Structure formats: C-alpha cells, structure tokens
Short mmCIF file of C-alpha atoms and ligand atoms in Angstrom, two decimals:
data_model
loop_
_atom_site.label_atom_id
_atom_site.label_comp_id
_atom_site.label_asym_id
_atom_site.label_seq_id
_atom_site.Cartn_x
_atom_site.Cartn_y
_atom_site.Cartn_z
CA UNK A 5 67.58 26.00 167.60
CA UNK A 6 71.33 26.77 167.79
CA UNK A 7 73.70 23.82 167.85
CA UNK A 8 76.69 22.56 169.65
CA UNK A 9 79.86 22.65 167.85
CA UNK A 10 82.51 19.89 169.51
CA UNK A 11 85.49 21.02 171.02
CA UNK A 12 88.20 18.65 170.37
CA UNK A 13 91.59 20.14 171.87
CA UNK A 14 94.90 18.56 170.15
CA UNK A 15 97.60 21.00 171.98
CA UNK A 16 98.80 18.22 173.85
CA UNK A 17 99.40 15.94 170.64
CA UNK A 18 99.48 18.21 167.55
CA UNK A 19 100.44 21.18 168.89
CA UNK A 20 103.12 19.50 171.02
CA UNK A 21 104.56 18.73 167.48
CA UNK A 22 105.34 21.94 167.16
CA UNK A 23 108.90 22.60 166.44
CA UNK A 24 110.90 22.49 169.69
CA UNK A 25 107.61 22.86 171.74
CA UNK A 26 108.28 19.59 173.82
CA UNK A 27 105.96 19.44 177.06
CA UNK A 28 106.99 17.43 180.07
CA UNK A 29 104.47 15.07 181.71
CA UNK A 30 103.79 17.48 184.24
CA UNK A 31 103.25 20.39 182.03
CA UNK A 32 100.59 18.56 180.15
CA UNK A 33 98.93 17.61 183.07
CA UNK A 34 98.57 21.48 184.17
CA UNK A 35 97.29 22.21 180.64
CA UNK A 36 95.18 19.06 180.76
CA UNK A 37 93.33 20.89 183.71
CA UNK A 38 93.05 24.29 182.41
CA UNK A 39 91.56 22.79 179.02
CA UNK A 40 88.83 20.93 181.41
CA UNK A 41 88.76 24.41 183.28
CA UNK A 42 87.57 25.88 180.36
CA UNK A 43 85.21 23.08 179.19
CA UNK A 44 86.73 21.84 176.19
CA UNK A 45 84.86 18.49 175.32
CA UNK A 46 87.69 16.45 174.35
CA UNK A 47 91.27 16.40 174.91
CA UNK A 48 93.34 14.58 172.92
CA UNK A 49 96.44 14.04 175.07
CA UNK A 50 99.27 12.40 172.99
CA UNK A 51 100.15 9.23 170.71
CA UNK A 52 100.92 6.78 173.71
CA UNK A 53 102.66 4.18 171.66
CA UNK A 54 104.94 6.57 170.31
CA UNK A 55 107.31 7.01 173.18
CA UNK A 56 107.10 6.10 177.31
CA UNK A 57 106.56 9.66 177.88
CA UNK A 58 103.77 10.12 175.91
CA UNK A 59 102.16 7.25 177.42
CA UNK A 60 103.09 8.44 180.86
CA UNK A 61 101.46 11.66 179.87
CA UNK A 62 97.95 10.16 178.11
CA UNK A 63 97.87 7.68 181.42
CA UNK A 64 97.93 10.41 183.83
CA UNK A 65 95.84 12.74 182.21
CA UNK A 66 93.42 9.72 181.99
CA UNK A 67 93.34 9.39 185.33
CA UNK A 68 92.42 12.27 186.57
CA UNK A 69 90.41 13.88 183.84
CA UNK A 70 86.41 13.72 183.90
CA UNK A 71 86.18 14.95 180.08
CA UNK A 72 86.51 12.46 177.34
CA UNK A 73 90.48 11.66 176.64
CA UNK A 74 91.27 10.65 173.02
CA UNK A 75 94.63 8.84 172.22
CA UNK A 76 95.90 9.08 168.70
CA UNK A 77 96.97 6.04 167.11
CA UNK A 78 97.75 4.39 163.27
CA UNK A 79 95.57 1.73 162.08
CA UNK A 80 97.64 -0.87 163.96
CA UNK A 81 96.87 -3.43 166.25
CA UNK A 82 99.40 -2.65 168.59
CA UNK A 83 99.09 1.01 168.46
CA UNK A 84 95.48 0.85 169.17
CA UNK A 85 96.47 -1.78 172.25
CA UNK A 86 98.79 0.67 173.35
CA UNK A 87 96.31 3.37 173.49
CA UNK A 88 93.80 1.44 175.29
CA UNK A 89 96.01 0.69 177.80
CA UNK A 90 97.04 4.10 178.26
CA UNK A 91 93.29 5.27 178.55
CA UNK A 92 92.17 2.62 180.87
CA UNK A 93 91.16 4.71 183.71
CA UNK A 94 89.84 7.46 181.85
CA UNK A 95 85.99 8.08 182.86
CA UNK A 96 85.29 8.84 178.82
CA UNK A 97 87.55 7.66 176.66
CA UNK A 98 88.04 8.27 172.87
CA UNK A 99 90.36 6.05 170.68
CA UNK A 100 91.69 8.09 167.78
CA UNK A 101 92.97 5.89 164.48
CA UNK A 102 94.18 7.14 161.26
CA UNK A 103 95.32 6.11 158.21
CA UNK A 104 96.33 8.37 155.07
CA UNK A 105 94.06 8.05 152.04
CA UNK A 106 95.45 10.74 149.29
CA UNK A 107 97.43 9.26 146.97
CA UNK A 108 100.36 11.20 147.44
CA UNK A 109 100.28 9.31 150.97
CA UNK A 110 99.53 5.54 149.62
CA UNK A 111 102.18 5.71 147.69
CA UNK A 112 104.47 7.35 149.73
CA UNK A 113 103.90 5.68 152.72
CA UNK A 114 102.52 2.23 151.04
CA UNK A 115 104.93 1.63 148.21
CA UNK A 116 106.06 -1.89 149.50
CA UNK A 117 104.29 -4.36 147.29
CA UNK A 118 102.16 -6.10 150.21
CA UNK A 119 99.86 -3.57 150.42
CA UNK A 120 99.20 -4.30 146.55
CA UNK A 121 100.86 -3.77 143.37
CA UNK A 122 98.63 -1.13 141.80
CA UNK A 123 97.49 2.33 142.95
CA UNK A 124 94.10 0.42 143.54
CA UNK A 125 95.07 -2.67 145.36
CA UNK A 126 96.55 -0.28 147.62
CA UNK A 127 93.52 1.87 148.00
CA UNK A 128 91.71 -1.36 149.05
CA UNK A 129 94.29 -2.00 151.26
CA UNK A 130 94.01 1.22 153.17
CA UNK A 131 90.36 0.83 153.35
CA UNK A 132 90.71 -2.68 155.29
CA UNK A 133 93.52 -1.59 157.54
CA UNK A 134 90.93 1.45 158.39
CA UNK A 135 87.76 -0.43 158.45
CA UNK A 136 89.76 -3.11 160.96
CA UNK A 137 91.26 -0.67 162.96
CA UNK A 138 87.83 0.94 163.84
CA UNK A 139 86.44 -2.48 164.47
CA UNK A 140 89.39 -3.49 166.69
CA UNK A 141 89.34 -0.11 168.69
CA UNK A 142 85.34 -0.71 169.42
CA UNK A 143 86.16 -3.81 171.23
CA UNK A 144 87.76 -1.25 173.95
CA UNK A 145 85.27 1.36 174.00
CA UNK A 146 82.26 2.96 171.91
CA UNK A 147 84.04 6.21 171.33
CA UNK A 148 85.93 5.58 168.13
CA UNK A 149 87.21 8.60 165.88
CA UNK A 150 88.72 7.93 162.58
CA UNK A 151 90.58 10.37 160.52
CA UNK A 152 91.47 10.11 157.04
CA UNK A 153 95.06 12.03 156.74
CA UNK A 154 95.27 14.35 154.00
CA UNK A 155 91.61 14.42 153.12
CA UNK A 156 92.16 17.55 151.46
CA UNK A 157 94.09 16.27 148.66
CA UNK A 158 92.29 12.69 148.69
CA UNK A 159 90.02 11.99 145.67
CA UNK A 160 86.65 12.58 146.79
CA UNK A 161 84.85 9.15 145.47
CA UNK A 162 87.90 7.55 147.82
CA UNK A 163 87.15 9.22 150.68
CA UNK A 164 83.07 8.69 150.47
CA UNK A 165 83.97 5.11 150.51
CA UNK A 166 86.57 4.96 153.20
CA UNK A 167 83.98 7.14 155.44
CA UNK A 168 81.11 4.90 154.54
CA UNK A 169 83.37 1.64 155.05
CA UNK A 170 84.50 2.85 158.78
CA UNK A 171 81.22 4.60 159.82
CA UNK A 172 79.48 0.97 159.11
CA UNK A 173 82.33 -0.65 160.72
CA UNK A 174 81.47 1.66 164.06
CA UNK A 175 83.52 4.83 164.21
CA UNK A 176 81.43 7.17 165.60
CA UNK A 177 83.30 10.35 164.82
CA UNK A 178 84.85 11.12 160.88
CA UNK A 179 87.85 13.48 160.83
CA UNK A 180 88.46 15.12 157.48
CA UNK A 181 92.04 16.45 158.51
CA UNK A 182 93.50 19.24 155.67
CA UNK A 183 97.22 17.78 156.81
CA UNK A 184 98.77 20.38 154.44
CA UNK A 185 96.45 23.48 155.02
CA UNK A 186 96.09 23.44 151.11
CA UNK A 187 92.22 23.85 150.85
CA UNK A 188 90.49 27.08 150.02
CA UNK A 189 87.44 27.83 152.39
CA UNK A 190 85.00 27.10 149.83
CA UNK A 191 86.65 24.12 148.62
CA UNK A 192 86.93 22.65 151.66
CA UNK A 193 83.29 23.66 152.83
CA UNK A 194 82.22 21.84 149.41
CA UNK A 195 84.06 18.68 150.33
CA UNK A 196 82.11 18.31 153.65
CA UNK A 197 78.82 19.01 151.87
CA UNK A 198 79.80 16.61 149.32
CA UNK A 199 80.41 13.61 151.98
CA UNK A 200 76.99 14.26 153.56
CA UNK A 201 75.55 14.08 150.14
CA UNK A 202 77.40 11.04 149.24
CA UNK A 203 77.82 8.90 152.20
CA UNK A 204 74.52 7.10 152.85
CA UNK A 205 75.48 6.35 156.90
CA UNK A 206 76.85 9.97 157.42
CA UNK A 207 74.14 10.80 159.81
CA UNK A 208 75.58 7.77 162.34
CA UNK A 209 78.46 9.66 163.05
CA UNK A 210 79.85 13.44 163.93
CA UNK A 211 81.50 14.97 161.21
CA UNK A 212 85.17 16.57 162.35
CA UNK A 213 87.40 18.84 160.92
CA UNK A 214 91.18 19.19 161.51
CA UNK A 215 92.66 21.87 159.29
CA UNK A 216 96.66 22.72 159.07
CA UNK A 217 97.49 26.62 158.66
CA UNK A 218 99.90 26.39 156.25
CA UNK A 219 98.35 28.94 153.91
CA UNK A 220 96.92 30.75 156.70
CA UNK A 221 93.39 29.44 156.61
CA UNK A 222 93.05 26.72 158.63
CA UNK A 223 90.42 28.87 161.02
CA UNK A 224 88.61 29.85 157.70
CA UNK A 225 88.57 26.04 156.44
CA UNK A 226 87.26 25.11 159.91
CA UNK A 227 84.25 27.46 159.90
CA UNK A 228 83.57 26.84 156.60
CA UNK A 229 83.10 23.32 157.29
CA UNK A 230 80.86 24.01 160.24
CA UNK A 231 78.49 26.34 157.91
CA UNK A 232 78.42 22.78 155.51
CA UNK A 233 78.01 20.38 157.91
CA UNK A 234 81.00 19.72 160.39
CA UNK A 235 80.14 19.33 164.18
CA UNK A 236 83.27 19.03 165.70
CA UNK A 237 86.36 21.28 165.23
CA UNK A 238 90.04 20.20 166.23
CA UNK A 239 91.98 22.83 167.24
CA UNK A 240 94.68 24.10 169.52
CA UNK A 241 95.23 26.81 171.88
CA UNK A 242 97.55 29.72 170.18
CA UNK A 243 97.12 27.76 167.18
CA UNK A 244 100.35 25.83 167.35
CA UNK A 245 101.08 22.53 165.84
CA UNK A 246 103.23 20.92 162.70
CA UNK A 247 104.70 23.43 160.80
CA UNK A 248 102.68 26.76 160.38
CA UNK A 249 100.21 25.12 163.25
CA UNK A 250 96.57 24.00 163.46
CA UNK A 251 93.29 26.28 163.94
CA UNK A 252 92.91 28.09 166.74
CA UNK A 253 90.65 27.53 169.43
CA UNK A 254 90.29 30.71 170.59
CA UNK A 255 89.86 32.06 167.42
CA UNK A 256 87.34 29.79 166.32
CA UNK A 257 85.44 30.07 169.50
CA UNK A 258 85.24 33.86 169.34
CA UNK A 259 83.90 34.00 165.63
CA UNK A 260 81.09 31.58 166.77
CA UNK A 261 80.63 33.41 169.66
CA UNK A 262 81.01 37.34 168.37
CA UNK A 263 78.98 36.21 165.03
CA UNK A 264 76.03 34.70 166.92
CA UNK A 265 74.04 36.80 164.64
CA UNK A 266 74.74 34.92 161.55
CA UNK A 267 75.45 31.13 162.76
CA UNK A 268 73.03 28.95 165.23
CA UNK A 269 75.89 27.34 166.59
CA UNK A 270 77.65 27.54 169.81
CA UNK A 271 80.40 25.73 172.11
CA UNK A 272 80.64 25.10 175.56
CA UNK A 273 84.02 26.95 176.27
CA UNK A 274 83.99 29.53 178.88
CA UNK A 275 85.98 32.02 176.86
CA UNK A 276 87.35 33.86 179.89
CA UNK A 277 89.28 31.42 180.47
CA UNK A 278 91.46 31.83 177.30
CA UNK A 279 93.76 34.21 178.12
CA UNK A 280 94.58 31.68 181.23
CA UNK A 281 95.07 29.06 178.81
CA UNK A 282 97.00 31.17 175.99
CA UNK A 283 99.56 32.23 178.66
CA UNK A 284 100.06 28.82 180.27
CA UNK A 285 100.41 27.36 176.75
CA UNK A 286 102.97 29.58 175.81
CA UNK A 287 104.97 30.07 178.88
CA UNK A 288 105.19 25.95 178.71
CA UNK A 289 105.90 25.35 175.59
CA UNK A 290 108.62 28.68 175.06
CA UNK A 291 106.32 29.19 171.96
CA UNK A 292 105.85 33.18 171.91
CA UNK A 293 102.55 34.83 170.45
CA UNK A 294 102.74 37.23 167.95
CA UNK A 295 102.03 40.78 169.48
CA UNK A 296 99.21 40.98 166.72
CA UNK A 297 97.90 37.47 167.29
CA UNK A 298 93.90 37.82 166.98
CA UNK A 299 92.19 37.37 170.36
CA UNK A 300 94.89 36.51 172.65
CA UNK A 301 97.96 38.74 171.28
CA UNK A 302 99.55 41.94 173.41
CA UNK A 303 97.93 44.21 170.94
CA UNK A 304 94.84 42.24 170.02
CA UNK A 305 92.73 44.97 172.17
CA UNK A 306 95.27 48.12 172.33
CA UNK A 307 94.13 51.24 170.50
CA UNK A 308 96.99 53.53 169.30
CA UNK A 309 96.30 56.15 167.18
CA UNK A 310 94.30 59.34 168.03
CA UNK A 311 91.15 58.82 166.10
CA UNK A 312 90.48 55.22 167.54
CA UNK A 313 91.39 56.30 171.00
CA UNK A 314 88.81 59.49 170.74
CA UNK A 315 86.13 56.59 169.48
CA UNK A 316 86.99 53.93 172.06
CA UNK A 317 86.79 56.54 174.59
CA UNK A 318 83.35 58.00 173.32
CA UNK A 319 81.83 54.40 172.66
CA UNK A 320 83.63 51.06 173.08
CA UNK A 321 81.80 49.91 170.32
CA UNK A 322 83.31 52.02 167.64
CA UNK A 323 86.68 49.83 167.32
CA UNK A 324 85.79 47.04 169.66
CA UNK A 325 83.89 44.00 168.49
CA UNK A 326 84.43 42.28 171.86
CA UNK A 327 85.78 42.82 175.34
CA UNK A 328 88.95 42.06 176.50
CA UNK A 329 87.03 40.61 179.51
CA UNK A 330 85.44 38.16 177.37
CA UNK A 331 88.47 36.57 176.77
CA UNK A 332 89.60 36.61 180.37
CA UNK A 333 92.10 39.88 179.97
CA UNK A 334 91.28 42.42 182.94
CA UNK A 335 92.84 45.91 183.34
CA UNK A 336 92.65 45.93 186.92
CA UNK A 337 96.08 44.40 188.03
CA UNK A 338 96.18 42.30 190.92
CA UNK A 339 99.64 42.89 192.57
CA UNK A 340 100.66 40.39 195.62
CA UNK A 341 104.05 41.86 198.06
CA UNK A 342 105.88 40.86 201.08
CA UNK A 343 102.98 40.99 203.00
CA UNK A 344 100.75 38.94 201.06
CA UNK A 345 100.11 35.55 202.83
CA UNK A 346 99.54 31.91 201.52
CA UNK A 347 96.04 32.44 201.01
CA UNK A 348 96.37 35.41 198.88
CA UNK A 349 99.04 33.44 196.88
CA UNK A 350 96.90 30.28 196.29
CA UNK A 351 93.81 31.92 195.31
CA UNK A 352 95.67 34.35 192.62
CA UNK A 353 97.60 30.79 191.64
CA UNK A 354 94.01 29.60 190.97
CA UNK A 355 92.75 32.46 189.16
CA UNK A 356 95.47 31.79 186.67
CA UNK A 357 94.68 28.47 186.58
CA UNK A 358 96.99 26.52 188.75
CA UNK A 359 96.08 24.15 191.58
CA UNK A 360 99.10 23.74 194.08
CA UNK A 361 99.71 20.75 195.87
CA UNK A 362 100.77 21.93 199.68
CA UNK A 363 104.45 20.75 199.00
CA UNK A 364 104.23 23.04 195.58
CA UNK A 365 102.97 25.71 198.02
CA UNK A 366 105.79 25.48 200.42
CA UNK A 367 108.36 25.65 197.87
CA UNK A 368 106.63 28.30 195.44
CA UNK A 369 105.81 30.58 198.62
CA UNK A 370 109.64 30.69 199.55
CA UNK A 371 110.43 31.44 195.97
CA UNK A 372 107.60 34.23 196.31
CA UNK A 373 109.00 35.60 199.22
CA UNK A 374 112.47 36.06 197.44
CA UNK A 375 110.80 37.98 194.57
CA UNK A 376 108.76 40.19 196.83
CA UNK A 377 111.76 41.41 198.77
CA UNK A 378 113.65 41.88 195.50
CA UNK A 379 110.71 43.56 193.30
CA UNK A 380 108.12 45.25 195.89
CA UNK A 381 105.49 44.46 193.70
CA UNK A 382 105.11 40.85 192.36
CA UNK A 383 102.64 40.18 189.07
CA UNK A 384 100.70 37.58 187.10
CA UNK A 385 103.63 37.16 185.16
CA UNK A 386 105.83 36.88 187.94
CA UNK A 387 103.45 33.90 189.40
CA UNK A 388 103.65 32.24 186.06
CA UNK A 389 107.31 32.53 185.60
CA UNK A 390 107.47 30.80 189.12
CA UNK A 391 105.21 28.24 188.46
CA UNK A 392 107.35 27.04 184.96
CA UNK A 393 110.50 26.91 187.18
CA UNK A 394 108.95 25.00 189.39
CA UNK A 395 107.33 22.13 186.86
CA UNK A 396 110.96 22.21 185.26
CA UNK A 397 112.57 21.75 188.26
CA UNK A 398 109.95 18.67 189.99
CA UNK A 399 109.76 17.02 186.90
CA UNK A 400 112.93 16.84 184.70
CA UNK A 401 115.69 15.53 185.13
CA UNK A 402 118.32 17.91 185.40
CA UNK A 403 121.24 16.88 183.74
CA UNK A 404 123.18 20.15 183.67
CA UNK A 405 122.92 22.97 186.42
CA UNK A 406 124.24 26.41 186.62
CA UNK A 407 126.49 26.36 189.63
CA UNK A 408 128.41 29.97 189.19
CA UNK A 409 128.80 32.53 186.79
CA UNK A 410 130.73 35.71 186.61
CA UNK A 411 130.93 38.00 183.58
CA UNK A 412 133.12 40.71 182.65
CA UNK A 413 132.17 43.57 180.19
CA UNK A 414 132.47 47.20 179.29
CA UNK A 415 132.75 49.25 176.36
CA UNK A 416 136.69 48.99 176.22
CA UNK A 417 137.32 45.37 177.36
CA UNK A 418 136.80 42.22 175.62
CA UNK A 419 133.81 40.45 177.02
CA UNK A 420 135.13 37.28 179.29
CA UNK A 421 132.86 34.73 181.10
CA UNK A 422 133.58 32.01 183.55
CA UNK A 423 131.23 29.42 184.21
CA UNK A 424 130.90 26.50 186.47
CA UNK A 425 128.51 23.97 185.46
CA UNK A 426 127.04 20.71 187.57
CA UNK A 427 126.63 17.71 185.04
CA UNK A 428 125.49 15.02 187.19
CA UNK A 429 127.79 14.70 190.37
CA UNK A 430 130.89 16.55 188.71
CA UNK A 431 131.32 20.23 188.95
CA UNK A 432 133.16 21.57 185.44
CA UNK A 433 134.62 24.96 185.35
CA UNK A 434 135.79 26.72 181.84
CA UNK A 435 136.44 30.48 180.34
CA UNK A 436 135.74 32.15 177.64
CA UNK A 437 135.89 35.29 175.79
CA UNK A 438 133.17 36.33 173.24
CA UNK A 439 131.59 38.92 170.96
CA UNK A 440 129.37 39.72 174.29
CA UNK A 441 128.66 38.61 177.46
CA UNK A 442 126.14 35.98 176.56
CA UNK A 443 128.62 34.73 173.63
CA UNK A 444 131.24 34.52 176.18
CA UNK A 445 128.88 32.77 178.60
CA UNK A 446 127.86 30.13 176.21
CA UNK A 447 131.38 29.48 174.42
CA UNK A 448 132.43 28.78 178.04
CA UNK A 449 129.35 26.13 178.38
CA UNK A 450 130.53 24.67 175.41
CA UNK A 451 133.86 23.98 176.40
CA UNK A 452 132.70 22.84 179.95
CA UNK A 453 130.77 20.25 178.15
CA UNK A 454 132.93 19.78 175.11
CA UNK A 455 130.02 20.62 172.82
CA UNK A 456 129.20 22.76 169.97
CA UNK A 457 125.74 24.08 169.63
CA UNK A 458 123.55 25.29 166.79
CA UNK A 459 121.91 28.20 168.13
CA UNK A 460 118.61 28.65 165.64
CA UNK A 461 117.03 31.35 167.80
CA UNK A 462 117.49 33.26 170.72
CA UNK A 463 114.90 36.07 172.28
CA UNK A 464 115.06 37.97 175.27
CA UNK A 465 111.87 39.77 176.77
CA UNK A 466 110.90 41.42 180.32
CA UNK A 467 108.21 39.17 182.02
CA UNK A 468 106.67 42.41 183.27
CA UNK A 469 107.66 46.01 182.79
CA UNK A 470 110.10 48.39 185.40
CA UNK A 471 113.50 48.33 185.64
CA UNK A 472 113.80 45.19 188.49
CA UNK A 473 111.57 43.15 185.49
CA UNK A 474 112.37 39.20 185.59
CA UNK A 475 114.12 38.88 182.19
CA UNK A 476 112.95 35.52 180.24
CA UNK A 477 114.98 34.45 177.66
CA UNK A 478 114.00 31.61 175.07
CA UNK A 479 116.26 29.83 173.17
CA UNK A 480 115.72 26.81 170.19
CA UNK A 481 118.73 24.67 169.28
CA UNK A 482 119.00 21.95 166.63
CA UNK A 483 120.99 18.95 167.02
CA UNK A 484 120.57 16.30 163.96
CA UNK A 485 117.06 18.08 162.76
CA UNK A 486 115.40 18.06 165.74
CA UNK A 487 114.77 21.70 167.63
CA UNK A 488 114.92 22.08 171.55
CA UNK A 489 113.70 24.75 173.40
CA UNK A 490 115.06 25.99 176.70
CA UNK A 491 113.75 28.99 178.97
CA UNK A 492 115.23 30.62 181.84
CA UNK A 493 114.45 33.61 183.86
CA UNK A 494 116.69 35.80 186.08
CA UNK A 495 116.77 39.97 186.57
CA UNK A 496 119.96 39.26 185.05
CA UNK A 497 119.41 38.47 181.38
CA UNK A 498 123.03 36.57 180.70
CA UNK A 499 122.29 34.59 183.58
CA UNK A 500 118.99 33.86 182.26
CA UNK A 501 120.61 33.17 178.69
CA UNK A 502 122.84 30.72 180.66
CA UNK A 503 120.10 28.85 182.29
CA UNK A 504 118.25 28.96 179.13
CA UNK A 505 120.88 27.35 177.18
CA UNK A 506 121.25 24.52 179.93
CA UNK A 507 117.74 23.79 179.70
CA UNK A 508 117.73 23.31 175.86
CA UNK A 509 120.92 20.91 176.62
CA UNK A 510 118.60 19.02 179.30
CA UNK A 511 115.65 18.51 177.02
CA UNK A 512 117.83 17.32 174.61
CA UNK A 513 119.63 15.21 176.96
CA UNK A 514 115.92 13.79 177.87
CA UNK A 515 114.69 13.24 174.36
CA UNK A 516 117.96 11.24 173.59
CA UNK A 517 117.08 9.00 176.93
CA UNK A 518 113.50 8.84 175.78
CA UNK A 519 114.78 7.61 172.53
CA UNK A 520 116.94 4.84 173.62
CA UNK A 521 114.13 3.47 175.97
CA UNK A 522 111.29 3.29 172.83
CA UNK A 523 110.39 0.22 172.34
CA UNK A 524 109.65 0.98 168.97
CA UNK A 525 110.59 3.76 166.02
CA UNK A 526 107.03 4.17 165.15
CA UNK A 527 107.56 5.23 161.24
CA UNK A 528 109.91 2.02 160.79
CA UNK A 529 108.08 -0.83 162.04
CA UNK A 530 105.62 -2.88 160.37
CA UNK A 531 101.85 -1.55 160.53
CA UNK A 532 100.51 -4.60 158.39
CA UNK A 533 98.75 -6.54 161.02
CA UNK A 534 95.36 -5.44 159.70
CA UNK A 535 96.36 -6.44 155.92
O1 KIV B 607 97.33 16.93 160.18
C1 KIV B 607 96.46 15.55 160.39
O2 KIV B 607 96.19 15.03 159.12
C2 KIV B 607 96.47 14.39 161.98
C3 KIV B 607 95.96 13.60 161.94
C4 KIV B 607 96.59 12.57 162.52
C5 KIV B 607 94.46 13.79 162.34
O3 KIV B 607 97.33 15.07 162.69
ZN1 ZN B 608 97.45 17.47 162.26
#
C-alpha cells in the first residue's frame, strides 16, 4: 500500500525570507489560494509575532482557508499566544514552535548565564523551553509541530532526548531541519533512521524534514529522509527561501510521481497546478526562475539538438520522463483579444489561478482593453502582469508614483532624462544626464527625492515574444543590509525601469513603516519565559 507524504508548504514563511522577496498581504492571500487549489496539506502562512504585516497575513489566510494553516513561533509564550490569536478562525490550525538544538546555536543564541553556565546546563534549559512551549501550544490546538533548529548539526543523542521529550509533551509532528544545508543525503537519511530506532515514542508523531539548499542537496536530502521514515516534507514553490533556498516542492512531488516504481509514496498535489503556482510566486516575488531549473524552468521541456528533436518526433519517451502537461504546461496557447468579453477574461484568469472580485474585474477589464488595443493579442503572461500590477496598486501604499517621464537619447547626444515624481501630495521634478537613458532617469529620481540608492541587481526581460511585448524590469536595491525588490512593466523599458525603481523605494518605505509599528524586535527581546 502506498503511503502518503504530507506536503507542508513554507513559501509564505521561509520562502518570503529570501533576500528582497517580500510579499504584500494580498499577494500572500492569492498565493495561499493557489496552494490550496493545488492541494497542499499544510500552509505555513508566516511568523505572526514578527511584525503586524505578518500577523495580518496569517490571520487573513487562516480566515479563508480550509487546509491546515500553520504559524511559526519561537519556544516563547508571547510568540505562541500571538500565533494562536492570528490562527483563531482557522478551520484547521497548527502551531509550529521551534528552538535551536545544535551546540553552535545554543552557545551562540543562549550565551547568557541565565540559560545555564555549562553547555550541558544550557542544553537542559533548551529542552525544558521546548517541552513547555509544546505544552502551552497544546492549550490552543491539538495540532502542534516542534522543530529542532539546526538538527542537521545537532548531537544525535541530545536530539533523540529532545524529540522524545516534546512528543511526550504532545507534539504531533516533529520536524528535523537541516537549517544550514550541511548534510549529505546518506548521512541525513541515516539520522532519520536513527531517530526512528532510538526515540521510544516516535510512533506517536509524524517525522517531518525541512532541508535547505546550501550545497544543492535539499531535495536529495528530503527524498533520502522519506525513504528512511519521514512522512512530511517542508518545501517551497521554486525552492525559494533563506540563502540558497529550501527544498523545491515541484521537484519532490514530481520525483515521487515519476519514480513511483521505486517508492510506494504519493502526495495529494495536483501536479497540473505546478506551473501556475510557480509563475505566480515568481511574478509576485520578482524572483526570476533560472531557465534550466528542473520542472518549471523555461528550458525544462525544450529539446534543442537535432538528435534529441528527431528522437522526440519519433517517440516522446526517448528524452522525456514526464510530460509538460503533467505540470500544467500546455502548448495550445489561448490568446485573448479586443473582442474577448468579460466572461472570457474571467475564465482565463481563473485558469491561471486568479479569482477576481467584481471591483477587480472592472478595473482589470479596462486595463485589458487598453493592452488589447495596443497589442492585438493578449497572452497569459500579459494577464499575469496585469494581475501583479493590480495587487500592488490595491494593497500597497504608493509613497512614490511616476507622474511624467521624458528621455532624450541617440548615438551622438548625451542621454538626458526628466522625471516628475508624485511623493504623497507633492510633485517633484528633476533632470539629469547619465551613461544611458536608464541611468539618467535613475539619477533624476535620486535628485528629486534627495537620496542615493545602492542598486544591487537590474534585470530586464520581455514578458511575451514580439516587438510589441511588455518589458518587465526587476530591480534589487540594498539599504542598511536589507534588500528590496521592485518590479515595473511597460512596453517602454525606460518607463518600466523607473516604475521598478519607485516600486523598490515604496517597499523600502513600507518596511520602515512596519518596523516602526513593530511591537518588538523578535531577536532582541528576552525569550526566557519558559526557563
Ligand atoms: O531552517 C529552519 O531550521 C527553519 C525552522 C524555523 C523550521 O526554518
Ligand atoms: Zn528554514
């Protein structure tokens, strides 16, 4: 009998911790809907105590979802209380509490003598905090997950003690993260096998794994863990996450599906929704998918060489282990045009994973008509861009807006730009020359706002093919160590560049506002309540 692997999606929590990948509340709600549509089992919607925006996102997702919604919390009373509040309307809720268990983490984070003087005393304190946290979380829900952060580098004897104690305290899922992506597949699988062997009450909880990709092994480690007893995997769409990211959901799901001859495991994921989910997450986060990325990259199903093409024409199985349709990539492109009515637009949007309220439909339909007039044919990619703009506009405060842009360029003149930026109720105009039109426009914006911005990354690509394609610019800026991403679209790429720049500045402003409102700095407050 095939056994089910529980898919715990953490795109909205660990995934959102990718540098510059911040999502607004509405984007998170939209992604959560799509995750539900593809039938993930658990959605980790955020870390509620960390900011008012995180709290709101978890709350809204909990209010509207039917799958299990998890909220992350340290092994601290306040975190658990806040998470349980954010989750209170969830039909199925999970409190996910964690503490560090490796010596490196314990000595680094719990250096203060209040946690004990020797390493052994500190370990005992962490164990007690973990048990108390699980017991407290149980007062809000039966479904409690405990994570031993940096389990990959934790002494196995101590890890067994902690896991046994939290299960005895009521944890129903015990998560073994390879937080730093340090483990090798055989080694990680062996750890899971050893936990199964040594922890007396292990049968009373589901073993979960959460692998990071620092050595490119997150998926391999997750699969190795499954073959040694793990029955839940934590993963993200497109593998986004801290540093090199998390295990990619689409790779795990398709590995289990394609090689079902090898493993008697299955997931409930509707694999045909993978492509929509991947595009939605990439569009909202501004994290472009590398073309050769397994399953969802643009080249994942492209056959270039003559020998391969010839083989494919004769029999697709020669070079294809799965069909593009299996992950939702279809070749019969549906194109809308000026004469497509509202029904056509709604149906197409739905197929792409977007649900429109009547007010949104009115607005999107107007914009759709403008594009259809300009481009004649409107592709799925254009619709995704429209939807992305809509969520930005509706749910993000627009501190800075582009009011006017004029650029002069040519082979024998110095590129010059004039911009007018609406900053709240003021309109500021400035001009500048630059190395090229984009540089000139960016310098003019900097002059207007009296700022200097460190641009870390700038990318431009066309959303669809053809000369009239919409150009998309994605820019990453950095300020005081924090990255902010901005996106801008237009058939004019200089305009798209300025829009992306202002969008990144709006994200920075929003972050500063959130930080001001933040009730506490989660890493600086005193987490000793359970000591
Ligand atoms: O990587 C990690 O250890 C985590 C835990 C909080 C589960 O993200
Ligand atoms: Zn993680």
